[in-house]
Amino acid sequence: MEEAQSRAEIKSRPFLGVYFAGCSVYGRLYRNKEKSAYVGLCPGCGQSFLIRIDADGTSCRLFTAYCR
């Protein structure tokens, strides 16, 4: 039951779509519990990424990240 609940939490969390250019794959960065940043890993190479949330922010939901 706990595993299903944690999956539901992840699916409902806000995310950013990211194109990881170095590996030519798409993925997601999820907002952290503190609501201060979006964090995650490139699904191709495993490099970690963190995008801080600023008060001014942006309406963009799709970004390009450059990994190894």
PDB file of C-alpha atoms in Angstrom:
ATOM      1  CA  MET A   1       0.000   0.000   0.000  1.00  0.00           C
ATOM      2  CA  GLU A   2       2.833   2.442   0.823  1.00  0.00           C
ATOM      3  CA  GLU A   3       4.453   1.869  -2.576  1.00  0.00           C
ATOM      4  CA  ALA A   4       1.187   2.683  -4.377  1.00  0.00           C
ATOM      5  CA  GLN A   5       0.755   5.807  -2.259  1.00  0.00           C
ATOM      6  CA  SER A   6       4.270   7.053  -3.019  1.00  0.00           C
ATOM      7  CA  ARG A   7       3.692   6.468  -6.762  1.00  0.00           C
ATOM      8  CA  ALA A   8       0.498   8.535  -6.553  1.00  0.00           C
ATOM      9  CA  GLU A   9       2.397  11.327  -4.779  1.00  0.00           C
ATOM     10  CA  ILE A  10       5.047  11.389  -7.516  1.00  0.00           C
ATOM     11  CA  LYS A  11       2.441  11.458 -10.275  1.00  0.00           C
ATOM     12  CA  SER A  12       0.681  14.424  -8.677  1.00  0.00           C
ATOM     13  CA  ARG A  13       3.867  16.445  -8.057  1.00  0.00           C
ATOM     14  CA  PRO A  14       4.587  19.346 -10.416  1.00  0.00           C
ATOM     15  CA  PHE A  15       7.362  18.698 -12.926  1.00  0.00           C
ATOM     16  CA  LEU A  16       9.334  20.272 -15.727  1.00  0.00           C
ATOM     17  CA  GLY A  17       9.862  18.527 -19.025  1.00  0.00           C
ATOM     18  CA  VAL A  18      13.522  18.429 -19.996  1.00  0.00           C
ATOM     19  CA  TYR A  19      15.336  17.478 -23.177  1.00  0.00           C
ATOM     20  CA  PHE A  20      18.754  16.174 -22.110  1.00  0.00           C
ATOM     21  CA  ALA A  21      20.710  17.201 -25.204  1.00  0.00           C
ATOM     22  CA  GLY A  22      23.926  15.302 -24.482  1.00  0.00           C
ATOM     23  CA  CYS A  23      22.079  11.971 -24.344  1.00  0.00           C
ATOM     24  CA  SER A  24      19.258  12.860 -26.792  1.00  0.00           C
ATOM     25  CA  VAL A  25      16.513  11.806 -24.354  1.00  0.00           C
ATOM     26  CA  TYR A  26      13.530  13.451 -22.699  1.00  0.00           C
ATOM     27  CA  GLY A  27      12.757  13.254 -18.995  1.00  0.00           C
ATOM     28  CA  ARG A  28      11.263  15.081 -16.036  1.00  0.00           C
ATOM     29  CA  LEU A  29      12.551  17.037 -13.068  1.00  0.00           C
ATOM     30  CA  TYR A  30      10.152  16.965 -10.108  1.00  0.00           C
ATOM     31  CA  ARG A  31       9.610  19.729  -7.564  1.00  0.00           C
ATOM     32  CA  ASN A  32      11.248  18.935  -4.226  1.00  0.00           C
ATOM     33  CA  LYS A  33       9.315  18.761  -0.941  1.00  0.00           C
ATOM     34  CA  GLU A  34      10.598  22.198   0.119  1.00  0.00           C
ATOM     35  CA  LYS A  35       9.148  23.673  -3.113  1.00  0.00           C
ATOM     36  CA  SER A  36      12.455  25.445  -3.693  1.00  0.00           C
ATOM     37  CA  ALA A  37      13.702  23.621  -6.818  1.00  0.00           C
ATOM     38  CA  TYR A  38      13.074  20.991  -9.464  1.00  0.00           C
ATOM     39  CA  VAL A  39      15.493  18.070  -9.175  1.00  0.00           C
ATOM     40  CA  GLY A  40      16.229  14.838 -10.987  1.00  0.00           C
ATOM     41  CA  LEU A  41      18.595  12.792 -13.101  1.00  0.00           C
ATOM     42  CA  CYS A  42      19.244  12.462 -16.806  1.00  0.00           C
ATOM     43  CA  PRO A  43      17.743   9.095 -17.771  1.00  0.00           C
ATOM     44  CA  GLY A  44      20.618   8.511 -20.180  1.00  0.00           C
ATOM     45  CA  CYS A  45      23.784   9.186 -18.174  1.00  0.00           C
ATOM     46  CA  GLY A  46      22.493   9.716 -14.634  1.00  0.00           C
ATOM     47  CA  GLN A  47      23.877  13.250 -14.250  1.00  0.00           C
ATOM     48  CA  SER A  48      21.949  15.142 -11.582  1.00  0.00           C
ATOM     49  CA  PHE A  49      20.202  18.439 -12.248  1.00  0.00           C
ATOM     50  CA  LEU A  50      18.699  21.119 -10.021  1.00  0.00           C
ATOM     51  CA  ILE A  51      16.670  24.087 -11.253  1.00  0.00           C
ATOM     52  CA  ARG A  52      15.927  26.588  -8.495  1.00  0.00           C
ATOM     53  CA  ILE A  53      12.492  28.172  -8.246  1.00  0.00           C
ATOM     54  CA  ASP A  54      12.669  31.974  -8.243  1.00  0.00           C
ATOM     55  CA  ALA A  55       9.979  34.366  -7.008  1.00  0.00           C
ATOM     56  CA  ASP A  56       9.714  35.911 -10.499  1.00  0.00           C
ATOM     57  CA  GLY A  57       9.639  32.492 -12.151  1.00  0.00           C
ATOM     58  CA  THR A  58       8.740  31.611 -15.723  1.00  0.00           C
ATOM     59  CA  SER A  59       5.747  30.092 -17.461  1.00  0.00           C
ATOM     60  CA  CYS A  60       7.986  27.733 -19.496  1.00  0.00           C
ATOM     61  CA  ARG A  61       7.468  24.035 -18.824  1.00  0.00           C
ATOM     62  CA  LEU A  62       9.963  22.541 -21.288  1.00  0.00           C
ATOM     63  CA  PHE A  63      13.705  23.094 -20.988  1.00  0.00           C
ATOM     64  CA  THR A  64      16.932  21.872 -22.576  1.00  0.00           C
ATOM     65  CA  ALA A  65      19.741  20.636 -20.325  1.00  0.00           C
ATOM     66  CA  TYR A  66      23.239  19.832 -21.487  1.00  0.00           C
ATOM     67  CA  CYS A  67      24.732  16.704 -19.937  1.00  0.00           C
ATOM     68  CA  ARG A  68      27.841  14.665 -20.571  1.00  0.00           C
TER      69      ARG A  68
END
